[in-house]
Tab-separated table of C-alpha atoms in Angstrom:
chain	number	residue	atom	x	y	z
A	22	MET	CA	245.686	76.260	73.380
A	23	SER	CA	245.489	72.527	72.669
A	24	ALA	CA	245.841	70.122	75.577
A	25	ALA	CA	247.498	67.527	73.367
A	26	VAL	CA	251.091	68.231	72.413
A	27	GLU	CA	252.188	66.786	69.105
A	28	ARG	CA	255.313	64.691	69.138
A	29	PRO	CA	258.294	66.018	67.195
A	30	LEU	CA	258.654	64.767	63.651
A	31	LEU	CA	261.674	62.704	62.674
A	32	PHE	CA	262.377	62.813	58.947
A	33	LEU	CA	264.376	59.705	58.080
A	34	ASP	CA	266.548	59.042	55.056
A	35	ILE	CA	267.512	55.465	54.132
A	36	ASP	CA	270.659	55.496	51.990
A	37	GLY	CA	273.529	56.410	54.285
A	38	PRO	CA	271.769	56.532	57.672
A	39	LEU	CA	270.069	53.105	57.540
A	40	ILE	CA	272.019	51.476	54.707
A	41	PRO	CA	275.635	52.503	55.272
A	42	PHE	CA	277.788	52.782	52.177
A	43	GLY	CA	281.063	51.858	53.841
A	44	SER	CA	280.137	48.586	55.489
A	45	PRO	CA	283.302	46.595	56.190
A	46	GLN	CA	281.597	43.458	54.900
A	47	PRO	CA	280.685	43.146	51.246
A	48	PRO	CA	276.978	42.911	50.594
A	49	ALA	CA	275.585	39.471	51.286
A	50	PRO	CA	274.788	37.311	48.281
A	51	ALA	CA	271.336	37.956	46.919
A	52	ALA	CA	268.700	36.145	48.920
A	53	SER	CA	265.178	35.317	47.893
A	54	ASP	CA	263.785	38.116	50.096
A	55	ASP	CA	266.239	40.867	49.211
A	56	ASP	CA	264.058	42.374	46.476
A	57	GLY	CA	267.080	42.326	44.179
A	58	ASN	CA	268.993	44.834	46.314
A	59	PRO	CA	271.995	43.248	48.042
A	60	LEU	CA	272.538	46.429	50.083
A	61	LEU	CA	269.444	45.570	52.138
A	62	ALA	CA	271.654	43.083	54.001
A	63	ARG	CA	273.332	46.145	55.574
A	64	LEU	CA	270.145	47.122	57.432
A	65	ASP	CA	270.441	46.664	61.193
A	66	PRO	CA	267.130	45.112	62.316
A	67	GLY	CA	267.599	46.580	65.824
A	68	ILE	CA	267.470	50.163	64.572
A	69	GLY	CA	263.692	50.155	64.178
A	70	ALA	CA	263.048	49.679	67.899
A	71	ARG	CA	265.604	52.365	68.730
A	72	LEU	CA	263.922	54.828	66.370
A	73	LEU	CA	260.479	54.086	67.815
A	74	ALA	CA	261.847	54.535	71.355
A	75	LEU	CA	262.767	58.155	70.536
A	76	GLY	CA	259.087	59.063	70.829
A	77	CYS	CA	258.909	60.972	67.552
A	78	SER	CA	256.443	60.724	64.700
A	79	LEU	CA	258.600	59.033	62.061
A	80	VAL	CA	258.308	60.116	58.427
A	81	TRP	CA	260.211	58.679	55.486
A	82	ALA	CA	262.214	61.436	53.784
A	83	THR	CA	263.848	59.367	51.092
A	84	THR	CA	263.811	58.793	47.370
A	85	TRP	CA	262.673	55.242	48.190
A	86	MET	CA	259.207	56.798	48.579
A	87	GLU	CA	256.487	54.163	49.287
A	88	GLU	CA	259.005	51.387	48.678
A	89	ALA	CA	260.432	52.336	52.089
A	90	ASN	CA	257.268	50.906	53.676
A	91	GLU	CA	257.195	47.864	51.426
A	92	VAL	CA	260.862	46.860	51.620
A	93	VAL	CA	262.683	48.604	54.480
A	94	ALA	CA	260.116	49.048	57.270
A	95	PRO	CA	259.369	45.303	57.662
A	96	ARG	CA	263.099	44.523	57.947
A	97	LEU	CA	263.408	47.076	60.762
A	98	GLY	CA	260.219	46.157	62.583
A	99	LEU	CA	258.679	49.526	61.774
A	100	PRO	CA	255.021	50.093	60.977
A	101	SER	CA	254.054	51.712	57.714
A	102	LEU	CA	255.150	55.349	57.985
A	103	PRO	CA	254.020	58.499	56.218
A	104	VAL	CA	256.134	59.275	53.157
A	105	LEU	CA	257.160	62.821	52.340
A	106	ASP	CA	256.200	63.753	48.781
A	107	TRP	CA	258.881	65.568	46.846
A	108	PRO	CA	258.174	68.569	44.615
A	109	GLU	CA	258.876	68.615	40.938
A	110	ALA	CA	262.464	69.636	40.232
A	111	ASP	CA	261.344	72.621	38.131
A	112	GLU	CA	261.839	75.362	40.697
A	113	PRO	CA	265.391	76.635	41.143
A	114	GLY	CA	266.858	76.294	44.603
A	115	LEU	CA	269.230	78.387	46.635
A	116	ARG	CA	272.796	77.407	45.824
A	117	GLY	CA	273.954	74.861	48.387
A	118	LEU	CA	270.463	74.203	49.780
A	119	HIS	CA	269.622	70.504	49.612
A	120	TRP	CA	266.481	69.808	47.583
A	121	LYS	CA	264.867	68.059	50.572
A	122	THR	CA	265.171	70.982	52.990
A	123	ARG	CA	262.250	73.174	51.863
A	124	PRO	CA	259.714	70.322	51.681
A	125	LEU	CA	260.747	69.137	55.158
A	126	VAL	CA	260.232	72.577	56.662
A	127	GLU	CA	256.889	72.944	54.871
A	128	ARG	CA	255.736	69.543	56.157
A	129	ALA	CA	256.864	70.384	59.705
A	130	GLY	CA	254.674	73.488	59.666
A	131	GLY	CA	256.403	75.013	62.683
A	132	ARG	CA	256.386	71.761	64.635
A	133	PRO	CA	259.683	70.598	66.202
A	134	PHE	CA	261.551	68.216	63.928
A	135	VAL	CA	264.690	66.186	63.477
A	136	ARG	CA	266.177	65.419	60.087
A	137	VAL	CA	268.412	62.331	59.965
A	138	ASP	CA	270.300	62.344	56.688
A	139	ASP	CA	273.805	62.044	55.285
A	140	GLU	CA	273.414	65.090	53.023
A	141	ILE	CA	273.103	68.085	55.330
A	142	GLY	CA	275.263	71.161	54.956
A	143	ALA	CA	275.770	74.626	56.370
A	144	VAL	CA	273.310	76.252	53.938
A	145	ASP	CA	270.591	73.808	55.056
A	146	ARG	CA	271.211	74.693	58.717
A	147	GLN	CA	271.156	78.440	58.001
A	148	TRP	CA	268.021	78.215	55.900
A	149	VAL	CA	266.133	76.154	58.489
A	150	ALA	CA	267.187	78.536	61.278
A	151	ALA	CA	265.747	81.442	59.269
A	152	ALA	CA	262.649	79.743	57.796
A	153	HIS	CA	261.428	77.400	60.542
A	154	PRO	CA	259.848	79.000	63.626
A	155	GLY	CA	260.113	75.891	65.806
A	156	PRO	CA	263.022	73.875	67.156
A	157	ALA	CA	264.850	71.770	64.581
A	158	LEU	CA	267.826	69.448	64.617
A	159	LEU	CA	269.516	68.667	61.323
A	160	HIS	CA	271.614	65.639	62.212
A	161	ARG	CA	274.125	64.480	59.627
A	162	VAL	CA	274.969	60.774	59.777
A	163	ASP	CA	278.280	59.482	58.454
A	164	PRO	CA	277.151	57.551	55.351
A	165	ALA	CA	280.085	55.159	55.627
A	166	ARG	CA	278.922	54.000	59.074
A	167	GLY	CA	275.171	54.661	59.233
A	168	LEU	CA	273.339	55.387	62.474
A	169	GLN	CA	275.548	54.659	65.477
A	170	ASP	CA	275.157	54.795	69.263
A	171	SER	CA	276.627	58.325	69.240
A	172	ASP	CA	273.927	59.447	66.799
A	173	PHE	CA	271.191	58.086	69.041
A	174	ARG	CA	272.754	59.890	72.034
A	175	THR	CA	272.685	63.154	70.096
A	176	LEU	CA	269.045	62.633	69.108
A	177	THR	CA	267.999	61.630	72.630
A	178	ASP	CA	269.814	64.592	74.202
A	179	TRP	CA	268.229	67.068	71.780
A	180	LEU	CA	264.756	65.609	72.250
A	181	ALA	CA	265.221	65.862	76.030
A	182	THR	CA	265.772	69.621	75.666
A	183	LEU	CA	262.278	69.894	74.157
A	184	ALA	CA	260.761	68.316	77.244
A	185	ARG	CA	262.421	70.800	79.609
A	186	PRO	CA	260.396	73.867	80.572
A	187	SER	CA	261.811	77.094	79.137
């Protein structure tokens, strides 16, 4: 048995959780550092420190791919993070199973993980419960609001259960 315990993985989506769609303010006018995407103004720069404080190994699980490290991470004060590679869309999926779910479980390899996304449904939860041997939290974020204090409480509480002896 290994003396070092690996930290849980936290698979992080951008659109919805970090860039809320329903921001009460319209996007800020394009600035010289916005990379042509006015929605980047909706990023909360304080979220990066809060994510790092969770004590997880953060992994981008987003269609932004490597652009997440180039554009989003610096605005949040995050280091460059691993990026989950997505499979080709050739293989048919189980009806209702989000296309991200299988690759996340494969990447986790039995390790505890959290998925923070705005596109999580009942089929994803059922499939992960059946296919993943370790603890997993699939946490759906309201895409209109993005990550909120209540979301961080949920994540912190779940992660605390991993630290408790069985």
